mmCIF file of C-alpha atoms and ligand atoms in Angstrom:
data_model
loop_
_atom_site.group_PDB
_atom_site.id
_atom_site.type_symbol
_atom_site.label_atom_id
_atom_site.label_comp_id
_atom_site.label_asym_id
_atom_site.label_seq_id
_atom_site.Cartn_x
_atom_site.Cartn_y
_atom_site.Cartn_z
ATOM 1 C CA MET A 1486 40.182 -55.344 17.419
ATOM 2 C CA SER A 1487 40.242 -52.158 15.957
ATOM 3 C CA PRO A 1488 39.340 -51.523 12.259
ATOM 4 C CA ARG A 1489 40.877 -52.394 9.462
ATOM 5 C CA ARG A 1490 42.342 -49.102 8.083
ATOM 6 C CA GLU A 1491 43.157 -50.222 4.856
ATOM 7 C CA ASP A 1492 39.592 -49.407 3.528
ATOM 8 C CA GLY A 1493 40.601 -46.187 3.292
ATOM 9 C CA PRO A 1494 38.167 -42.609 3.818
ATOM 10 C CA LEU A 1495 34.396 -42.609 3.156
ATOM 11 C CA SER A 1496 34.781 -40.223 0.355
ATOM 12 C CA LEU A 1497 33.969 -41.762 -3.046
ATOM 13 C CA LEU A 1498 35.669 -39.959 -5.320
ATOM 14 C CA SER A 1499 33.919 -37.963 -7.632
ATOM 15 C CA GLY A 1500 34.216 -38.222 -12.058
ATOM 16 C CA THR A 1501 36.608 -35.982 -12.798
ATOM 17 C CA GLU A 1502 38.655 -36.921 -10.089
ATOM 18 C CA GLU A 1503 37.732 -40.360 -10.590
ATOM 19 C CA ALA A 1504 39.040 -40.270 -13.453
ATOM 20 C CA ARG A 1505 42.728 -37.936 -12.033
ATOM 21 C CA TYR A 1506 42.906 -40.161 -10.140
ATOM 22 C CA ARG A 1507 42.011 -43.717 -11.327
ATOM 23 C CA VAL A 1508 42.400 -43.164 -14.721
ATOM 24 C CA ALA A 1509 46.523 -43.337 -14.437
ATOM 25 C CA PRO A 1510 47.640 -45.833 -12.115
ATOM 26 C CA LEU A 1511 45.285 -48.358 -14.297
ATOM 27 C CA ARG A 1512 46.962 -47.447 -17.703
ATOM 28 C CA GLU A 1513 50.586 -48.254 -14.932
ATOM 29 C CA MET A 1514 49.695 -51.318 -14.886
ATOM 30 C CA LEU A 1515 48.716 -51.789 -18.537
ATOM 31 C CA GLY A 1516 51.661 -51.018 -19.440
ATOM 32 C CA ALA A 1517 53.527 -53.310 -16.623
ATOM 33 C CA ALA A 1518 50.687 -56.638 -17.967
ATOM 34 C CA PHE A 1519 51.671 -56.338 -21.602
ATOM 35 C CA GLY A 1520 54.375 -54.285 -22.377
ATOM 36 C CA GLN A 1521 54.330 -51.510 -24.462
ATOM 37 C CA ILE A 1522 51.714 -49.550 -24.505
ATOM 38 C CA GLY A 1523 50.493 -47.099 -27.305
ATOM 39 C CA ASP A 1524 49.414 -42.857 -26.580
ATOM 40 C CA GLY A 1525 45.841 -44.313 -27.194
ATOM 41 C CA PRO A 1526 43.230 -43.517 -25.036
ATOM 42 C CA ILE A 1527 41.870 -46.407 -23.159
ATOM 43 C CA THR A 1528 39.053 -47.717 -22.190
ATOM 44 C CA VAL A 1529 38.628 -47.807 -17.974
ATOM 45 C CA ALA A 1530 34.973 -49.265 -17.498
ATOM 46 C CA ARG A 1531 34.042 -49.520 -12.741
ATOM 47 C CA ALA A 1532 31.197 -51.348 -11.371
ATOM 48 C CA PRO A 1533 30.574 -51.702 -8.021
ATOM 49 C CA GLY A 1534 30.274 -53.750 -5.458
ATOM 50 C CA ARG A 1535 26.576 -54.144 -3.339
ATOM 51 C CA VAL A 1536 25.343 -54.847 0.229
ATOM 52 C CA ASN A 1537 21.867 -55.576 0.038
ATOM 53 C CA LEU A 1538 20.112 -53.526 3.420
ATOM 54 C CA ILE A 1539 17.095 -55.689 3.286
ATOM 55 C CA GLY A 1540 14.743 -58.324 1.039
ATOM 56 C CA GLU A 1541 16.923 -61.382 0.919
ATOM 57 C CA HIS A 1542 16.402 -64.496 -0.650
ATOM 58 C CA THR A 1543 13.130 -62.069 -2.623
ATOM 59 C CA ASP A 1544 14.434 -61.207 -6.178
ATOM 60 C CA TYR A 1545 14.166 -64.964 -7.751
ATOM 61 C CA ASN A 1546 10.902 -64.722 -6.526
ATOM 62 C CA ASP A 1547 10.226 -61.920 -8.652
ATOM 63 C CA GLY A 1548 10.075 -60.250 -5.410
ATOM 64 C CA PHE A 1549 10.767 -56.240 -3.601
ATOM 65 C CA VAL A 1550 15.026 -56.034 -2.866
ATOM 66 C CA LEU A 1551 16.461 -52.995 -1.395
ATOM 67 C CA PRO A 1552 20.657 -53.054 -2.168
ATOM 68 C CA VAL A 1553 23.099 -50.319 -2.554
ATOM 69 C CA ALA A 1554 25.342 -50.245 -4.599
ATOM 70 C CA MET A 1555 28.805 -49.516 -2.498
ATOM 71 C CA SER A 1556 32.077 -47.059 -2.676
ATOM 72 C CA GLN A 1557 34.461 -50.129 -3.312
ATOM 73 C CA ALA A 1558 34.324 -51.089 -7.461
ATOM 74 C CA VAL A 1559 35.870 -53.059 -9.998
ATOM 75 C CA TYR A 1560 37.781 -51.376 -12.820
ATOM 76 C CA ILE A 1561 39.497 -52.402 -15.960
ATOM 77 C CA ALA A 1562 41.408 -51.045 -18.084
ATOM 78 C CA ALA A 1563 41.265 -52.122 -21.390
ATOM 79 C CA GLN A 1564 42.808 -51.197 -25.402
ATOM 80 C CA PRO A 1565 42.184 -53.148 -28.610
ATOM 81 C CA ARG A 1566 43.974 -55.786 -30.508
ATOM 82 C CA SER A 1567 44.147 -55.849 -33.850
ATOM 83 C CA ASP A 1568 42.886 -59.873 -33.513
ATOM 84 C CA ARG A 1569 40.826 -61.294 -32.064
ATOM 85 C CA GLN A 1570 42.468 -63.579 -28.415
ATOM 86 C CA VAL A 1571 41.171 -61.393 -25.320
ATOM 87 C CA ARG A 1572 44.766 -61.630 -22.418
ATOM 88 C CA LEU A 1573 43.539 -60.562 -19.284
ATOM 89 C CA ARG A 1574 45.888 -60.088 -16.012
ATOM 90 C CA ALA A 1575 43.658 -59.678 -12.727
ATOM 91 C CA GLN A 1576 46.129 -57.407 -10.935
ATOM 92 C CA ASN A 1577 44.578 -58.390 -7.130
ATOM 93 C CA LEU A 1578 45.516 -62.198 -7.345
ATOM 94 C CA GLY A 1579 48.164 -61.707 -10.016
ATOM 95 C CA LYS A 1580 47.261 -64.077 -12.209
ATOM 96 C CA SER A 1581 46.427 -63.823 -16.770
ATOM 97 C CA SER A 1582 44.161 -65.955 -18.556
ATOM 98 C CA SER A 1583 43.372 -65.253 -22.099
ATOM 99 C CA PHE A 1584 40.915 -66.670 -24.595
ATOM 100 C CA SER A 1585 39.712 -66.688 -28.228
ATOM 101 C CA LEU A 1586 36.743 -64.668 -29.343
ATOM 102 C CA ASP A 1587 35.323 -67.225 -31.634
ATOM 103 C CA ALA A 1588 35.902 -70.132 -28.882
ATOM 104 C CA VAL A 1589 34.688 -68.970 -25.884
ATOM 105 C CA GLU A 1590 35.123 -72.073 -23.286
ATOM 106 C CA ARG A 1591 35.097 -72.295 -19.427
ATOM 107 C CA SER A 1592 38.440 -72.197 -17.022
ATOM 108 C CA ASP A 1593 38.922 -74.643 -14.467
ATOM 109 C CA ASP A 1594 42.520 -73.086 -14.844
ATOM 110 C CA ALA A 1595 41.368 -69.610 -14.052
ATOM 111 C CA PRO A 1596 38.329 -69.739 -12.610
ATOM 112 C CA TRP A 1597 38.095 -66.095 -12.068
ATOM 113 C CA SER A 1598 38.602 -66.081 -16.166
ATOM 114 C CA ASN A 1599 34.644 -67.433 -16.380
ATOM 115 C CA TYR A 1600 33.469 -64.428 -15.456
ATOM 116 C CA PRO A 1601 34.824 -61.677 -17.606
ATOM 117 C CA ARG A 1602 34.563 -65.883 -20.962
ATOM 118 C CA GLY A 1603 30.582 -66.118 -20.199
ATOM 119 C CA VAL A 1604 29.608 -62.420 -20.438
ATOM 120 C CA ALA A 1605 31.895 -61.864 -23.395
ATOM 121 C CA ARG A 1606 30.254 -65.463 -25.212
ATOM 122 C CA GLU A 1607 26.685 -63.960 -23.876
ATOM 123 C CA LEU A 1608 27.055 -60.416 -25.888
ATOM 124 C CA GLN A 1609 28.426 -62.054 -28.243
ATOM 125 C CA ALA A 1610 25.971 -64.840 -28.699
ATOM 126 C CA MET A 1611 22.761 -60.793 -28.413
ATOM 127 C CA GLY A 1612 24.575 -59.864 -32.063
ATOM 128 C CA HIS A 1613 27.375 -57.310 -30.219
ATOM 129 C CA PRO A 1614 30.091 -57.783 -32.599
ATOM 130 C CA LEU A 1615 33.679 -57.180 -30.301
ATOM 131 C CA ARG A 1616 37.745 -56.980 -30.359
ATOM 132 C CA GLY A 1617 40.202 -58.754 -29.363
ATOM 133 C CA CYS A 1618 42.391 -56.760 -26.582
ATOM 134 C CA GLU A 1619 44.592 -56.359 -23.760
ATOM 135 C CA ALA A 1620 42.967 -55.498 -20.027
ATOM 136 C CA VAL A 1621 43.634 -55.130 -16.613
ATOM 137 C CA ILE A 1622 40.968 -56.175 -13.881
ATOM 138 C CA TRP A 1623 41.438 -54.668 -10.498
ATOM 139 C CA SER A 1624 39.899 -54.034 -7.737
ATOM 140 C CA ASP A 1625 39.327 -52.718 -4.189
ATOM 141 C CA VAL A 1626 35.526 -54.358 -3.244
ATOM 142 C CA PRO A 1627 36.464 -57.520 -1.426
ATOM 143 C CA ILE A 1628 36.534 -60.290 -3.420
ATOM 144 C CA ALA A 1629 34.767 -62.884 -2.542
ATOM 145 C CA ALA A 1630 33.228 -62.207 0.139
ATOM 146 C CA GLY A 1631 29.471 -61.281 0.064
ATOM 147 C CA VAL A 1632 29.574 -58.439 -1.792
ATOM 148 C CA SER A 1633 28.928 -59.490 -5.279
ATOM 149 C CA SER A 1634 32.044 -58.956 -6.533
ATOM 150 C CA SER A 1635 31.687 -61.223 -9.321
ATOM 151 C CA ALA A 1636 28.469 -59.087 -9.949
ATOM 152 C CA ALA A 1637 30.927 -55.989 -10.074
ATOM 153 C CA ILE A 1638 33.676 -57.613 -12.542
ATOM 154 C CA GLU A 1639 30.715 -58.696 -15.351
ATOM 155 C CA LEU A 1640 29.405 -55.451 -15.310
ATOM 156 C CA ALA A 1641 33.039 -54.072 -15.641
ATOM 157 C CA CYS A 1642 33.503 -56.208 -18.478
ATOM 158 C CA ALA A 1643 30.344 -56.061 -19.726
ATOM 159 C CA LEU A 1644 30.819 -52.036 -20.242
ATOM 160 C CA ALA A 1645 34.090 -51.911 -21.027
ATOM 161 C CA MET A 1646 34.208 -54.462 -24.088
ATOM 162 C CA THR A 1647 31.207 -52.815 -25.604
ATOM 163 C CA ASN A 1648 32.522 -49.572 -25.113
ATOM 164 C CA LEU A 1649 35.870 -50.465 -27.046
ATOM 165 C CA THR A 1650 34.310 -51.592 -30.072
ATOM 166 C CA GLY A 1651 32.326 -48.166 -30.366
ATOM 167 C CA VAL A 1652 28.590 -49.393 -29.622
ATOM 168 C CA TRP A 1653 26.565 -47.900 -26.496
ATOM 169 C CA VAL A 1654 24.218 -51.179 -25.846
ATOM 170 C CA PRO A 1655 21.194 -49.983 -22.968
ATOM 171 C CA LEU A 1656 23.414 -51.004 -19.564
ATOM 172 C CA LEU A 1657 19.827 -53.121 -19.394
ATOM 173 C CA ASP A 1658 20.762 -55.284 -21.540
ATOM 174 C CA LEU A 1659 24.319 -55.109 -19.830
ATOM 175 C CA ALA A 1660 23.123 -56.227 -16.622
ATOM 176 C CA LEU A 1661 21.098 -59.132 -18.420
ATOM 177 C CA ALA A 1662 23.643 -61.020 -20.419
ATOM 178 C CA SER A 1663 25.893 -60.636 -17.036
ATOM 179 C CA GLN A 1664 22.726 -62.018 -14.975
ATOM 180 C CA ARG A 1665 22.743 -65.216 -17.911
ATOM 181 C CA ALA A 1666 27.308 -65.489 -18.004
ATOM 182 C CA GLU A 1667 26.462 -66.190 -13.857
ATOM 183 C CA ASN A 1668 23.315 -68.338 -14.304
ATOM 184 C CA GLN A 1669 24.390 -69.743 -17.884
ATOM 185 C CA PHE A 1670 28.034 -70.352 -17.941
ATOM 186 C CA VAL A 1671 29.662 -69.386 -14.728
ATOM 187 C CA GLY A 1672 26.659 -72.063 -12.948
ATOM 188 C CA VAL A 1673 26.025 -70.047 -10.160
ATOM 189 C CA SER A 1674 21.702 -69.621 -10.614
ATOM 190 C CA CYS A 1675 21.409 -66.563 -8.313
ATOM 191 C CA GLY A 1676 18.572 -64.250 -9.234
ATOM 192 C CA ILE A 1677 18.878 -60.590 -10.166
ATOM 193 C CA MET A 1678 19.419 -58.481 -7.782
ATOM 194 C CA ASP A 1679 23.024 -57.954 -7.769
ATOM 195 C CA GLN A 1680 24.077 -57.243 -11.874
ATOM 196 C CA PHE A 1681 20.985 -54.592 -10.897
ATOM 197 C CA ALA A 1682 22.933 -53.380 -8.213
ATOM 198 C CA SER A 1683 25.866 -53.476 -9.617
ATOM 199 C CA ALA A 1684 24.238 -51.249 -12.977
ATOM 200 C CA PHE A 1685 21.852 -48.930 -11.680
ATOM 201 C CA GLY A 1686 22.747 -47.830 -7.853
ATOM 202 C CA ARG A 1687 22.337 -44.533 -7.475
ATOM 203 C CA ALA A 1688 25.198 -42.429 -4.883
ATOM 204 C CA GLU A 1689 23.209 -41.702 -1.264
ATOM 205 C CA HIS A 1690 19.864 -43.674 -1.953
ATOM 206 C CA ALA A 1691 19.350 -47.261 -1.750
ATOM 207 C CA LEU A 1692 17.851 -48.818 -4.699
ATOM 208 C CA ARG A 1693 14.626 -51.131 -4.568
ATOM 209 C CA ILE A 1694 14.169 -53.629 -7.495
ATOM 210 C CA ASP A 1695 10.267 -54.975 -8.596
ATOM 211 C CA CYS A 1696 11.945 -57.799 -9.853
ATOM 212 C CA ARG A 1697 9.942 -59.383 -12.240
ATOM 213 C CA SER A 1698 8.555 -56.077 -13.841
ATOM 214 C CA LEU A 1699 12.290 -54.599 -13.352
ATOM 215 C CA GLU A 1700 10.900 -51.528 -12.230
ATOM 216 C CA ARG A 1701 13.308 -49.634 -10.426
ATOM 217 C CA HIS A 1702 13.116 -46.312 -7.796
ATOM 218 C CA HIS A 1703 15.778 -44.528 -5.774
ATOM 219 C CA PHE A 1704 14.925 -43.967 -1.991
ATOM 220 C CA PRO A 1705 17.926 -41.353 -0.800
ATOM 221 C CA LEU A 1706 19.290 -42.962 2.721
ATOM 222 C CA PRO A 1707 18.551 -40.933 5.894
ATOM 223 C CA ALA A 1708 22.036 -38.050 6.156
ATOM 224 C CA GLY A 1709 23.429 -39.317 9.546
ATOM 225 C CA CYS A 1710 23.731 -42.942 9.032
ATOM 226 C CA ALA A 1711 26.324 -44.873 7.706
ATOM 227 C CA VAL A 1712 25.910 -48.190 6.549
ATOM 228 C CA VAL A 1713 28.856 -50.353 7.714
ATOM 229 C CA VAL A 1714 29.837 -54.040 6.117
ATOM 230 C CA CYS A 1715 30.666 -56.545 9.038
ATOM 231 C CA ASP A 1716 32.000 -59.847 7.032
ATOM 232 C CA THR A 1717 32.275 -63.415 9.702
ATOM 233 C CA ARG A 1718 35.126 -64.043 6.763
ATOM 234 C CA LYS A 1719 33.004 -67.276 7.597
ATOM 235 C CA PRO A 1720 33.872 -69.026 4.326
ATOM 236 C CA ARG A 1721 30.572 -70.123 2.893
ATOM 237 C CA GLU A 1722 30.259 -73.189 2.620
ATOM 238 C CA LEU A 1723 27.899 -75.642 0.179
ATOM 239 C CA ALA A 1724 26.228 -72.506 -0.118
ATOM 240 C CA GLN A 1725 25.164 -73.120 -3.694
ATOM 241 C CA SER A 1726 23.440 -76.213 -3.359
ATOM 242 C CA ALA A 1727 22.066 -74.836 -0.313
ATOM 243 C CA TYR A 1728 20.418 -71.702 -2.757
ATOM 244 C CA ASN A 1729 19.344 -73.662 -5.300
ATOM 245 C CA GLU A 1730 17.342 -75.762 -2.511
ATOM 246 C CA ARG A 1731 16.010 -72.921 -1.180
ATOM 247 C CA ARG A 1732 14.801 -71.615 -5.009
ATOM 248 C CA ALA A 1733 13.365 -75.057 -5.642
ATOM 249 C CA GLN A 1734 11.379 -75.150 -1.628
ATOM 250 C CA CYS A 1735 10.241 -71.803 -3.127
ATOM 251 C CA GLU A 1736 8.582 -73.444 -6.163
ATOM 252 C CA ALA A 1737 7.155 -76.083 -4.956
ATOM 253 C CA GLY A 1738 5.771 -74.091 -2.807
ATOM 254 C CA ALA A 1739 4.041 -71.827 -5.009
ATOM 255 C CA ARG A 1740 2.625 -74.459 -6.937
ATOM 256 C CA ALA A 1741 1.378 -75.864 -4.500
ATOM 257 C CA MET A 1742 -0.544 -72.877 -3.393
ATOM 258 C CA GLY A 1743 -1.287 -72.171 -7.394
ATOM 259 C CA ALA A 1744 0.465 -69.123 -6.813
ATOM 260 C CA ALA A 1745 2.314 -68.933 -10.185
ATOM 261 C CA ALA A 1746 6.085 -66.682 -7.854
ATOM 262 C CA LEU A 1747 5.594 -66.741 -4.110
ATOM 263 C CA ARG A 1748 4.958 -62.396 -5.171
ATOM 264 C CA ASP A 1749 2.188 -63.747 -5.609
ATOM 265 C CA ALA A 1750 1.078 -65.123 -1.862
ATOM 266 C CA ASP A 1751 0.404 -63.202 0.990
ATOM 267 C CA LEU A 1752 0.153 -65.003 4.768
ATOM 268 C CA ASP A 1753 -3.760 -65.447 4.341
ATOM 269 C CA LEU A 1754 -2.965 -68.111 0.960
ATOM 270 C CA LEU A 1755 -0.111 -69.333 3.319
ATOM 271 C CA GLU A 1756 -3.057 -69.725 6.212
ATOM 272 C CA THR A 1757 -5.350 -70.925 3.587
ATOM 273 C CA HIS A 1758 -3.163 -73.795 2.052
ATOM 274 C CA ARG A 1759 -1.253 -74.500 5.967
ATOM 275 C CA SER A 1760 -2.390 -78.992 5.755
ATOM 276 C CA ASP A 1761 -1.122 -78.972 2.502
ATOM 277 C CA LEU A 1762 2.418 -78.013 2.370
ATOM 278 C CA ASP A 1763 5.117 -79.278 4.251
ATOM 279 C CA PRO A 1764 5.964 -77.586 7.040
ATOM 280 C CA VAL A 1765 9.824 -76.468 6.571
ATOM 281 C CA ILE A 1766 8.280 -76.214 2.933
ATOM 282 C CA LEU A 1767 5.363 -73.042 5.108
ATOM 283 C CA ARG A 1768 8.185 -71.661 7.225
ATOM 284 C CA ARG A 1769 10.288 -70.471 3.764
ATOM 285 C CA CYS A 1770 6.957 -69.048 2.046
ATOM 286 C CA ARG A 1771 6.056 -67.481 5.365
ATOM 287 C CA HIS A 1772 10.295 -65.452 5.076
ATOM 288 C CA VAL A 1773 9.319 -64.429 1.517
ATOM 289 C CA VAL A 1774 6.052 -63.174 1.908
ATOM 290 C CA THR A 1775 6.472 -60.902 5.207
ATOM 291 C CA GLU A 1776 10.166 -60.255 3.956
ATOM 292 C CA ASN A 1777 8.205 -58.492 0.474
ATOM 293 C CA ALA A 1778 6.097 -57.170 2.623
ATOM 294 C CA ARG A 1779 9.299 -55.713 4.556
ATOM 295 C CA VAL A 1780 11.021 -54.438 1.835
ATOM 296 C CA LEU A 1781 8.002 -52.503 0.602
ATOM 297 C CA ALA A 1782 7.278 -52.244 4.479
ATOM 298 C CA ALA A 1783 11.013 -50.182 4.775
ATOM 299 C CA THR A 1784 10.876 -48.233 1.757
ATOM 300 C CA GLU A 1785 7.621 -45.654 3.335
ATOM 301 C CA ALA A 1786 9.594 -45.608 6.183
ATOM 302 C CA LEU A 1787 12.993 -44.467 4.457
ATOM 303 C CA GLU A 1788 10.377 -41.636 2.340
ATOM 304 C CA GLN A 1789 9.548 -40.753 6.170
ATOM 305 C CA SER A 1790 13.178 -40.523 7.286
ATOM 306 C CA ASP A 1791 12.146 -43.339 9.868
ATOM 307 C CA LEU A 1792 15.880 -44.413 10.308
ATOM 308 C CA SER A 1793 14.355 -46.498 13.860
ATOM 309 C CA THR A 1794 11.102 -48.153 11.598
ATOM 310 C CA PHE A 1795 13.646 -48.997 9.829
ATOM 311 C CA GLY A 1796 15.524 -50.931 11.409
ATOM 312 C CA ARG A 1797 13.697 -52.605 13.716
ATOM 313 C CA LEU A 1798 12.804 -54.071 10.049
ATOM 314 C CA MET A 1799 16.433 -55.540 9.148
ATOM 315 C CA ASN A 1800 16.148 -56.749 12.558
ATOM 316 C CA GLU A 1801 13.153 -58.473 11.550
ATOM 317 C CA SER A 1802 14.562 -59.801 8.343
ATOM 318 C CA HIS A 1803 17.865 -61.501 10.601
ATOM 319 C CA ARG A 1804 14.925 -63.408 12.868
ATOM 320 C CA SER A 1805 13.342 -64.914 9.555
ATOM 321 C CA LEU A 1806 16.361 -65.588 8.095
ATOM 322 C CA ARG A 1807 17.508 -67.356 10.736
ATOM 323 C CA ASP A 1808 14.760 -69.470 11.828
ATOM 324 C CA ASP A 1809 11.656 -69.489 8.457
ATOM 325 C CA TYR A 1810 14.709 -69.607 5.798
ATOM 326 C CA GLU A 1811 17.471 -70.935 8.410
ATOM 327 C CA VAL A 1812 19.867 -69.671 6.245
ATOM 328 C CA SER A 1813 22.007 -68.306 9.158
ATOM 329 C CA CYS A 1814 24.952 -69.598 11.234
ATOM 330 C CA ALA A 1815 26.298 -69.135 14.191
ATOM 331 C CA GLU A 1816 29.056 -66.575 13.134
ATOM 332 C CA LEU A 1817 25.707 -64.531 11.039
ATOM 333 C CA ASP A 1818 24.250 -64.532 14.289
ATOM 334 C CA ALA A 1819 27.346 -63.624 16.396
ATOM 335 C CA MET A 1820 28.124 -60.768 13.862
ATOM 336 C CA VAL A 1821 24.816 -59.307 14.025
ATOM 337 C CA GLU A 1822 24.027 -59.760 17.961
ATOM 338 C CA ALA A 1823 27.054 -58.322 18.428
ATOM 339 C CA ALA A 1824 25.735 -55.001 16.001
ATOM 340 C CA TRP A 1825 22.280 -54.515 17.666
ATOM 341 C CA GLU A 1826 24.364 -54.891 21.427
ATOM 342 C CA ALA A 1827 26.292 -52.088 20.480
ATOM 343 C CA ASP A 1828 25.610 -47.821 20.353
ATOM 344 C CA GLY A 1829 24.239 -46.427 18.014
ATOM 345 C CA CYS A 1830 22.702 -49.146 16.082
ATOM 346 C CA CYS A 1831 19.704 -48.845 14.434
ATOM 347 C CA GLY A 1832 19.349 -52.112 12.138
ATOM 348 C CA ALA A 1833 21.378 -54.898 11.328
ATOM 349 C CA ARG A 1834 20.737 -58.445 9.249
ATOM 350 C CA LEU A 1835 23.279 -61.259 7.104
ATOM 351 C CA THR A 1836 22.882 -59.916 3.790
ATOM 352 C CA GLY A 1837 23.328 -61.828 0.928
ATOM 353 C CA ALA A 1838 22.867 -65.674 0.610
ATOM 354 C CA GLY A 1839 23.948 -66.538 3.807
ATOM 355 C CA PHE A 1840 25.527 -69.366 5.230
ATOM 356 C CA GLY A 1841 29.266 -67.175 6.284
ATOM 357 C CA GLY A 1842 29.189 -64.115 4.195
ATOM 358 C CA CYS A 1843 28.919 -60.685 6.077
ATOM 359 C CA ALA A 1844 26.181 -58.795 7.724
ATOM 360 C CA VAL A 1845 24.796 -55.061 7.365
ATOM 361 C CA ALA A 1846 24.570 -53.040 10.325
ATOM 362 C CA LEU A 1847 23.345 -49.262 9.779
ATOM 363 C CA VAL A 1848 25.287 -47.285 12.550
ATOM 364 C CA ALA A 1849 24.489 -43.168 13.095
ATOM 365 C CA ALA A 1850 27.899 -42.192 11.175
ATOM 366 C CA GLU A 1851 28.623 -40.359 15.816
ATOM 367 C CA ARG A 1852 29.118 -44.205 16.574
ATOM 368 C CA LEU A 1853 31.019 -45.806 13.240
ATOM 369 C CA GLU A 1854 34.165 -45.567 15.164
ATOM 370 C CA ALA A 1855 33.330 -46.984 18.467
ATOM 371 C CA PHE A 1856 30.407 -49.613 17.180
ATOM 372 C CA VAL A 1857 33.435 -50.656 14.150
ATOM 373 C CA ASP A 1858 35.962 -51.172 17.675
ATOM 374 C CA GLN A 1859 33.219 -52.914 18.810
ATOM 375 C CA VAL A 1860 31.650 -55.494 17.307
ATOM 376 C CA SER A 1861 34.379 -56.955 15.938
ATOM 377 C CA ARG A 1862 35.868 -56.644 19.830
ATOM 378 C CA VAL A 1863 32.652 -58.424 20.669
ATOM 379 C CA TYR A 1864 33.281 -60.840 17.541
ATOM 380 C CA GLU A 1865 36.290 -62.495 17.634
ATOM 381 C CA GLN A 1866 35.516 -63.149 21.607
ATOM 382 C CA ARG A 1867 32.404 -64.267 20.754
ATOM 383 C CA THR A 1868 33.216 -66.854 18.135
ATOM 384 C CA GLY A 1869 36.915 -67.042 17.446
ATOM 385 C CA ARG A 1870 36.910 -65.898 14.354
ATOM 386 C CA VAL A 1871 38.601 -62.337 13.504
ATOM 387 C CA GLY A 1872 35.870 -60.765 11.571
ATOM 388 C CA HIS A 1873 36.192 -57.433 8.876
ATOM 389 C CA LEU A 1874 33.455 -54.740 9.587
ATOM 390 C CA TYR A 1875 34.027 -51.153 7.147
ATOM 391 C CA PRO A 1876 32.098 -48.255 6.556
ATOM 392 C CA THR A 1877 31.199 -48.141 3.330
ATOM 393 C CA GLN A 1878 28.145 -45.572 0.662
ATOM 394 C CA ALA A 1879 26.118 -45.379 -1.219
ATOM 395 C CA ALA A 1880 27.792 -45.460 -5.347
ATOM 396 C CA ASP A 1881 26.591 -44.537 -8.681
ATOM 397 C CA GLY A 1882 26.000 -47.975 -10.569
ATOM 398 C CA ALA A 1883 28.623 -49.115 -13.437
ATOM 399 C CA VAL A 1884 29.972 -46.728 -15.595
ATOM 400 C CA VAL A 1885 32.663 -45.490 -18.577
ATOM 401 C CA ILE A 1886 34.858 -43.109 -17.193
ATOM 402 C CA THR A 1887 36.420 -41.247 -19.685
ATOM 403 C CA ASP A 1888 40.488 -40.753 -20.233
ATOM 404 C CA PRO A 1889 41.617 -37.558 -19.447
ATOM 405 C CA GLU A 1890 44.230 -38.430 -21.736
HETATM 406 C C1 GLA B 2271 22.403 -63.873 -3.536
HETATM 407 C C2 GLA B 2271 22.449 -63.689 -5.415
HETATM 408 C C3 GLA B 2271 21.176 -63.349 -5.231
HETATM 409 C C4 GLA B 2271 19.915 -62.846 -4.158
HETATM 410 C C5 GLA B 2271 21.006 -63.238 -2.676
HETATM 411 C C6 GLA B 2271 19.737 -63.161 -1.667
HETATM 412 O O1 GLA B 2271 23.706 -63.274 -3.449
HETATM 413 O O2 GLA B 2271 22.892 -63.834 -6.212
HETATM 414 O O3 GLA B 2271 20.417 -62.964 -6.659
HETATM 415 O O4 GLA B 2271 19.272 -64.264 -4.048
HETATM 416 O O5 GLA B 2271 22.063 -65.347 -2.645
HETATM 417 O O6 GLA B 2271 18.975 -62.495 -1.411
#
């Protein structure tokens, strides 16, 4: 199978170009969805998806993660209304949904709207007055495909909704409000990685987040290598209950070792408590402890432009997720193994929660096309599924795009 081309060119639009290319079509979509709109300024916000290079299932253990914000993003264009209604159009889905800011309820009919609804509720609970609006949401982040389109929708909506009131709210607050919306309103008990990556990513850099202190550092990605998202197209089944089970196992492990969180444990402490720990919990803890160490080693490797060490750590991360944390699946293993076998692959591993979804590979840029062709073909031969492999670039985090009109 040849690579899918609808993902477009690799280039990332700069701020000014972005304003020129994105705002006019979004303005048209807004007009088409809600009828006549005035010539007044509209608010356009953009928030990227994320792909995590290393540091998986560590965020909710107060540990370290190293995602990049992707060049694929969610855009929202909004214009104010004089009442308290929020009218939304999800352009990619061809669906609409409305709610009142005075009574924000969860919607079973339009589950996609629970992200904006949850964000609106959180922002108001924080004391930020919002105004009614009509808004179009459009995305080139693949939806429900393991690259955090949900965090991107949350951040884009949070930025647009606060911008419409003319009040500047720090991105940190918007990212935390988005996570709370997902935890408490949507009902997904995720960690902080996805919202932080979407908020604080930087072009050409990976973002290391200390999920305890929330301290952030950017590390330049080495030139000459491409980040390739390898979507298995295997739906993430039972992911939520298995995710919650892993979280509970980590908490039980930390408790048994007298640690506040697994962030505070190391292999020696694990060894000391070997006989107190259920063998499954021991393996879960071993993954988290070794994964935290791998993130720190990986950022050192980035600082030294040592791609081969970085790649080896990615591969070790996959094995640990597969054997100790048990969140891989046949499709993810097939994808990662096909990547490992391909020329020019520095490293590959599953990314995100696992149980289906995506892998990520770092690939020598000059081998990119051949890599995508070969891995797509081998993956299909071994699994009977057609995957979706596409390059992404590390991009800037969420922004409001100034309307050039
Ligand atoms: C999901 C969650 C994140 C993180 C990853 C696993 O993407 O949303 O917070 O826990 O899984 O690393």
